[in-house]
Amino acid sequence: MEILPRVRSSSEIYGLMKISSCRKSGALSGIPISGCLGDQSAALVGQMCFHDGQAKNTYGTGCFLLRNTGAKPVMSDHGLLTTVAYKLGRDKPACYALEGSVAIAGAVVRWLQDNLGIIGSSEELEKLAASVGTSYGCYFVPAFSGLYAPYWEPSARGIICGLTQFTNKSHLAFAALEAVCFQTREILDAMNQDSGIPLTQLQVDGGMTSNKLLMQLQADILCIPVVKPSMPETTALGAAMAAGAAEGVSVWSLNPEDLSEVTSEKFDPQINPEESEFRYARWKKAVEKSKNWETTQPVVNGNGEPSIFSSVPLGFYIIGSMLMLIGAKYITGPD
């Protein structure tokens, strides 16, 4: 324990900026360092999710959904992590959160752009998907490095299923956006089960929230409103809020009664719950198909024993050798 750093709150003065001795002065000299928050905790503060049950989702390369559980940590039984959310003052209680992460969100846009070359930019993805307004039964599970919460399945791999002869790149673009939304719903379902209280709205931030189609899809798939603040970079905002509220700095207050309402854009569900549940059930079926692809287990025959033909090259080698022996016997004739 003695080699570990001291635990401090997220909002207090830790020290002052000091200018190197080689410089006589500097604009930051003597400025207090007073805010310390991790990336996702800062976004939770920036979204002002200070009440038990409030949640935010950050859409970046991956997705990170945090739900405030108040002063008592909640241990998950459904594949989520329990984490410290923030402690806004030396004498204030620590608040905790449930956290779920999605590995591939914005990264799927880069994959479609760089690996497949079907789009030239993220804006083009939204236009392609909007041009059809449906995936036409196509489902895309982007488990490029396995599945994260709530499955924690490293053997899973990405699949695209439900293809027909009419499926085109626009349908694939739509399916990619839906995949981000379906993965978020899986985490939110797990959080609702752990907490026992369904979420009534989801607050969102991050680069992908500029995609209005994605935000509408998210509301449709969750069957609850999605609320996007006018300033989407809430991680930086949250760190600044914690720093400015520290005792000795006190340029603003984070007490709920002192907080002003933030300008935001709200996306309400536009499809009926039955359709949403049908699409979600299809997604869950696709997820099951993606599991256990990366395995070292040999193929077994009907008796449960490894088959020599589990290795395709070995099978071809054996069959080829047998044919050559038969051919040689035929050519040379009887002894």
Coordinates of C-alpha atoms in Angstrom, one line a residue:
M1 CA 0.0 0.0 0.0
E2 CA 2.8 2.4 0.7
I3 CA 3.9 2.5 -2.9
L4 CA 0.5 3.6 -4.1
P5 CA -0.5 7.2 -4.6
R6 CA -2.9 8.8 -2.1
V7 CA -6.6 8.8 -3.1
R8 CA -7.8 12.3 -3.7
S9 CA -11.1 13.8 -4.8
S10 CA -11.9 14.8 -8.3
S11 CA -12.2 18.5 -7.4
E12 CA -9.6 20.1 -5.1
I13 CA -6.3 22.0 -5.4
Y14 CA -3.5 19.5 -5.8
G15 CA -0.8 22.1 -6.4
L16 CA 0.2 25.1 -8.4
M17 CA 1.8 25.5 -11.8
K18 CA 5.5 26.2 -11.5
I19 CA 7.6 27.7 -14.4
S20 CA 11.0 26.2 -15.2
S21 CA 13.9 28.1 -13.7
C22 CA 15.3 28.8 -17.2
R23 CA 12.2 31.0 -17.8
K24 CA 11.6 34.2 -15.8
S25 CA 7.8 34.3 -16.1
G26 CA 4.9 32.5 -17.7
A27 CA 1.2 33.0 -18.1
L28 CA 0.3 29.8 -16.1
S29 CA 2.7 30.4 -13.2
G30 CA 0.8 30.0 -9.9
I31 CA -2.4 28.7 -11.6
P32 CA -3.9 25.9 -9.4
I33 CA -4.3 22.4 -10.8
S34 CA -7.7 21.5 -9.3
G35 CA -9.6 18.9 -11.5
C36 CA -8.8 15.3 -12.0
L37 CA -11.3 13.0 -13.8
G38 CA -11.0 10.0 -16.1
D39 CA -12.3 10.3 -19.7
Q40 CA -15.8 8.7 -19.2
S41 CA -16.3 10.1 -15.7
A42 CA -15.6 13.6 -17.0
A43 CA -18.3 13.1 -19.7
L44 CA -20.7 12.0 -16.9
V45 CA -20.0 15.2 -15.0
G46 CA -20.2 17.3 -18.2
Q47 CA -23.6 15.8 -18.9
M48 CA -24.6 16.8 -15.4
C49 CA -25.7 13.2 -14.5
F50 CA -25.5 13.9 -10.8
H51 CA -28.6 11.9 -9.8
D52 CA -28.9 8.2 -9.2
G53 CA -30.2 6.6 -12.3
Q54 CA -29.0 9.1 -14.9
A55 CA -26.9 7.8 -17.7
K56 CA -24.8 9.0 -20.6
N57 CA -23.3 7.3 -23.7
T58 CA -20.2 8.6 -25.4
Y59 CA -19.9 7.7 -29.1
G60 CA -16.3 7.7 -30.2
T61 CA -14.1 5.0 -31.7
G62 CA -16.0 2.8 -29.2
C63 CA -19.1 3.4 -27.1
F64 CA -18.9 3.9 -23.3
L65 CA -22.1 4.0 -21.3
L66 CA -22.1 5.1 -17.7
R67 CA -25.0 5.1 -15.3
N68 CA -24.9 6.9 -12.0
T69 CA -25.7 4.6 -9.0
G70 CA -25.2 7.2 -6.3
A71 CA -23.1 6.8 -3.1
K72 CA -23.4 3.0 -3.1
P73 CA -21.5 0.8 -5.6
V74 CA -23.8 -1.7 -7.4
M75 CA -22.1 -5.0 -8.3
S76 CA -23.3 -6.2 -11.7
D77 CA -24.7 -9.6 -12.4
H78 CA -25.1 -9.0 -16.1
G79 CA -21.6 -8.4 -17.5
L80 CA -21.0 -4.8 -16.5
L81 CA -18.2 -3.1 -14.6
T82 CA -18.6 -1.2 -11.3
T83 CA -16.5 2.0 -11.2
V84 CA -15.9 5.2 -9.3
A85 CA -17.7 8.0 -11.1
Y86 CA -16.5 11.1 -9.2
K87 CA -15.9 12.7 -5.8
L88 CA -16.6 16.5 -6.2
G89 CA -14.8 17.8 -3.1
R90 CA -12.5 16.6 -0.4
D91 CA -15.3 16.3 2.1
K92 CA -18.0 15.1 -0.4
P93 CA -19.0 11.5 -0.7
A94 CA -17.8 9.4 -3.7
C95 CA -20.4 8.5 -6.3
Y96 CA -20.2 5.3 -8.3
A97 CA -21.4 4.1 -11.7
L98 CA -22.1 1.0 -13.7
E99 CA -20.1 1.0 -17.0
G100 CA -20.4 -0.9 -20.2
S101 CA -18.1 -0.6 -23.2
V102 CA -18.5 -1.4 -26.9
A103 CA -15.3 -1.9 -28.8
I104 CA -16.4 -0.9 -32.3
A105 CA -18.6 2.2 -32.9
G106 CA -16.9 5.0 -34.8
A107 CA -14.3 2.5 -35.8
V108 CA -16.8 0.7 -38.1
V109 CA -17.0 3.9 -40.2
R110 CA -13.2 3.8 -40.7
W111 CA -13.4 0.1 -41.6
L112 CA -16.0 0.8 -44.3
Q113 CA -13.9 3.7 -45.6
D114 CA -10.4 2.3 -45.4
N115 CA -10.9 -1.5 -45.7
L116 CA -13.9 -1.7 -48.1
G117 CA -13.7 1.7 -49.8
I118 CA -17.5 2.0 -50.1
I119 CA -17.5 5.5 -48.5
G120 CA -15.2 8.5 -48.6
S121 CA -16.2 10.1 -45.3
S122 CA -18.4 9.7 -42.3
E123 CA -20.8 12.2 -43.8
E124 CA -21.2 10.0 -46.8
L125 CA -22.1 7.0 -44.6
E126 CA -25.1 9.0 -43.2
K127 CA -26.2 9.9 -46.8
L128 CA -25.9 6.3 -48.0
A129 CA -27.9 4.9 -45.1
A130 CA -30.6 7.6 -45.3
S131 CA -31.1 6.9 -49.1
V132 CA -32.6 3.5 -48.3
G133 CA -33.9 4.0 -44.7
T134 CA -33.6 0.3 -44.0
S135 CA -31.0 -2.5 -43.8
Y136 CA -33.3 -4.7 -45.9
G137 CA -32.8 -7.6 -43.4
C138 CA -29.0 -7.2 -43.3
Y139 CA -27.3 -7.4 -39.9
F140 CA -23.7 -6.5 -39.2
V141 CA -22.0 -7.6 -36.0
P142 CA -18.6 -5.7 -36.0
A143 CA -16.9 -8.0 -33.5
F144 CA -13.5 -7.4 -35.1
S145 CA -11.7 -8.1 -31.8
G146 CA -14.3 -10.0 -29.9
L147 CA -17.4 -8.8 -28.1
Y148 CA -17.1 -6.6 -25.0
A149 CA -19.9 -5.9 -22.5
P150 CA -22.1 -7.6 -21.7
Y151 CA -20.7 -10.8 -23.3
W152 CA -16.9 -10.6 -22.8
E153 CA -16.5 -13.1 -25.7
P154 CA -12.9 -12.8 -27.1
S155 CA -13.6 -15.7 -29.6
A156 CA -16.3 -13.8 -31.5
R157 CA -15.5 -12.3 -34.9
G158 CA -17.4 -9.9 -37.2
I159 CA -20.1 -11.2 -39.5
I160 CA -22.5 -9.8 -42.0
C161 CA -25.7 -11.9 -42.4
G162 CA -29.1 -11.7 -43.9
L163 CA -27.8 -10.9 -47.4
T164 CA -30.0 -11.2 -50.5
Q165 CA -29.3 -10.5 -54.2
F166 CA -30.8 -7.0 -53.6
T167 CA -28.5 -6.0 -50.8
N168 CA -26.2 -3.1 -51.7
K169 CA -23.7 -0.8 -50.0
S170 CA -26.5 1.5 -48.8
H171 CA -28.1 -1.3 -46.9
L172 CA -24.7 -2.2 -45.4
A173 CA -24.2 1.4 -44.3
F174 CA -27.6 1.3 -42.6
A175 CA -26.7 -2.0 -40.9
A176 CA -23.4 -0.5 -39.6
L177 CA -25.2 2.4 -38.0
E178 CA -27.8 0.0 -36.5
A179 CA -25.0 -2.1 -35.1
V180 CA -23.8 0.8 -32.9
C181 CA -27.4 1.2 -31.6
F182 CA -28.0 -2.4 -31.0
Q183 CA -24.8 -2.8 -29.0
T184 CA -25.8 0.2 -26.9
R185 CA -29.2 -1.4 -26.2
E186 CA -27.6 -4.6 -25.0
I187 CA -25.6 -2.6 -22.4
L188 CA -28.6 -0.5 -21.4
D189 CA -30.7 -3.7 -21.0
A190 CA -28.0 -5.1 -18.6
M191 CA -28.0 -1.8 -16.6
N192 CA -31.8 -1.9 -16.3
Q193 CA -31.6 -5.4 -15.0
D194 CA -28.8 -4.6 -12.5
S195 CA -30.5 -1.5 -11.2
G196 CA -34.1 -2.7 -11.4
I197 CA -35.2 0.7 -12.7
P198 CA -35.6 1.2 -16.5
L199 CA -33.9 4.3 -17.9
T200 CA -36.4 6.9 -19.2
Q201 CA -34.0 8.8 -21.5
L202 CA -30.4 8.5 -22.6
Q203 CA -28.0 11.5 -22.7
V204 CA -25.4 11.3 -25.5
D205 CA -22.1 12.9 -26.5
G206 CA -19.1 12.4 -28.7
G207 CA -18.2 12.8 -32.4
M208 CA -20.7 10.3 -33.8
T209 CA -23.7 12.3 -32.3
S210 CA -23.4 14.7 -35.3
N211 CA -25.0 11.9 -37.3
K212 CA -28.7 12.7 -36.9
L213 CA -29.8 9.4 -38.5
L214 CA -27.7 7.5 -35.9
M215 CA -29.3 9.4 -33.1
Q216 CA -32.8 8.7 -34.4
L217 CA -32.0 5.1 -34.9
Q218 CA -30.8 5.0 -31.3
A219 CA -34.0 6.4 -30.0
D220 CA -36.0 3.9 -32.1
I221 CA -34.1 0.9 -31.0
L222 CA -34.1 1.9 -27.3
C223 CA -37.7 3.0 -27.4
I224 CA -36.8 6.0 -25.2
P225 CA -35.8 9.6 -26.0
V226 CA -32.2 10.4 -26.8
V227 CA -30.9 13.8 -25.7
K228 CA -27.9 15.5 -27.3
P229 CA -26.5 18.7 -25.7
S230 CA -25.6 21.6 -28.0
M231 CA -22.0 21.2 -26.9
P232 CA -21.1 17.6 -27.6
E233 CA -17.5 17.6 -26.2
T234 CA -18.7 17.0 -22.6
T235 CA -15.5 15.3 -21.5
A236 CA -13.5 18.5 -21.6
L237 CA -16.5 20.4 -20.1
G238 CA -16.7 17.9 -17.2
A239 CA -13.0 18.3 -16.4
A240 CA -13.4 22.1 -16.4
M241 CA -16.5 21.9 -14.2
A242 CA -14.6 19.9 -11.6
A243 CA -11.6 22.2 -11.7
G244 CA -13.7 25.4 -11.4
A245 CA -15.8 24.1 -8.5
A246 CA -12.8 23.2 -6.3
E247 CA -12.6 24.9 -2.9
G248 CA -10.2 27.8 -3.3
V249 CA -11.1 28.2 -7.0
S250 CA -14.9 28.4 -6.7
V251 CA -15.6 30.1 -10.0
W252 CA -18.9 28.2 -10.2
S253 CA -21.0 25.8 -8.1
L254 CA -22.1 22.3 -9.0
N255 CA -25.0 22.1 -6.6
P256 CA -28.1 21.0 -8.5
E257 CA -30.0 24.1 -7.6
D258 CA -27.3 26.3 -9.0
L259 CA -27.0 24.5 -12.4
S260 CA -28.7 26.1 -15.4
E261 CA -30.6 24.1 -18.0
V262 CA -28.4 23.1 -21.0
T263 CA -29.6 23.6 -24.6
S264 CA -30.1 20.2 -26.2
E265 CA -31.7 18.4 -29.1
K266 CA -34.1 15.6 -28.4
F267 CA -34.8 12.5 -30.5
D268 CA -38.1 10.7 -29.7
P269 CA -38.8 7.1 -30.9
Q270 CA -40.7 7.1 -34.2
I271 CA -41.4 3.4 -34.7
N272 CA -43.7 1.1 -32.7
P273 CA -42.1 -1.0 -30.0
E274 CA -43.1 -4.3 -31.8
E275 CA -41.0 -3.4 -34.8
S276 CA -38.1 -2.4 -32.5
E277 CA -38.3 -5.7 -30.6
F278 CA -38.4 -7.7 -33.9
R279 CA -35.2 -6.0 -35.2
Y280 CA -33.5 -6.4 -31.9
A281 CA -34.3 -10.1 -31.8
R282 CA -32.8 -10.6 -35.2
W283 CA -29.7 -8.7 -34.0
K284 CA -29.4 -11.1 -31.0
K285 CA -29.6 -14.0 -33.4
A286 CA -26.7 -12.6 -35.5
V287 CA -24.6 -12.1 -32.3
E288 CA -25.0 -15.8 -31.5
K289 CA -23.7 -16.6 -34.9
S290 CA -20.6 -14.5 -34.4
K291 CA -19.5 -16.3 -31.3
N292 CA -16.8 -19.0 -31.1
W293 CA -15.3 -18.3 -34.5
E294 CA -11.7 -18.0 -33.3
T295 CA -11.1 -21.4 -31.8
T296 CA -8.2 -23.9 -31.6
Q297 CA -10.5 -26.9 -31.0
P298 CA -10.3 -29.5 -33.8
V299 CA -13.4 -30.5 -35.9
V300 CA -14.8 -33.8 -34.6
N301 CA -16.6 -36.6 -36.4
G302 CA -20.0 -38.1 -35.5
N303 CA -18.4 -40.2 -32.8
G304 CA -16.9 -37.1 -31.0
E305 CA -13.4 -37.9 -32.2
P306 CA -11.1 -35.6 -34.1
S307 CA -11.3 -36.1 -37.9
I308 CA -8.3 -36.3 -40.1
F309 CA -10.2 -34.1 -42.6
S310 CA -10.6 -31.3 -40.0
S311 CA -7.5 -29.9 -41.7
V312 CA -8.5 -29.1 -45.3
P313 CA -4.9 -29.2 -46.7
L314 CA -4.3 -32.5 -45.0
G315 CA -7.5 -33.9 -46.5
F316 CA -6.5 -32.9 -50.0
Y317 CA -3.1 -34.3 -49.5
I318 CA -4.4 -37.7 -48.4
I319 CA -7.0 -37.9 -51.2
G320 CA -4.4 -36.8 -53.8
S321 CA -1.9 -39.4 -52.6
M322 CA -4.6 -42.1 -52.9
L323 CA -5.5 -41.1 -56.4
M324 CA -1.8 -41.0 -57.5
L325 CA -1.3 -44.6 -56.1
I326 CA -4.4 -45.8 -58.0
G327 CA -3.2 -44.0 -61.2
A328 CA 0.2 -45.5 -60.9
K329 CA -1.2 -49.0 -60.4
Y330 CA -3.4 -48.5 -63.5
I331 CA -0.6 -47.2 -65.7
T332 CA 1.9 -50.0 -64.8
G333 CA -0.7 -52.7 -65.1
P334 CA -0.9 -56.0 -63.2
D335 CA 2.4 -57.5 -61.8

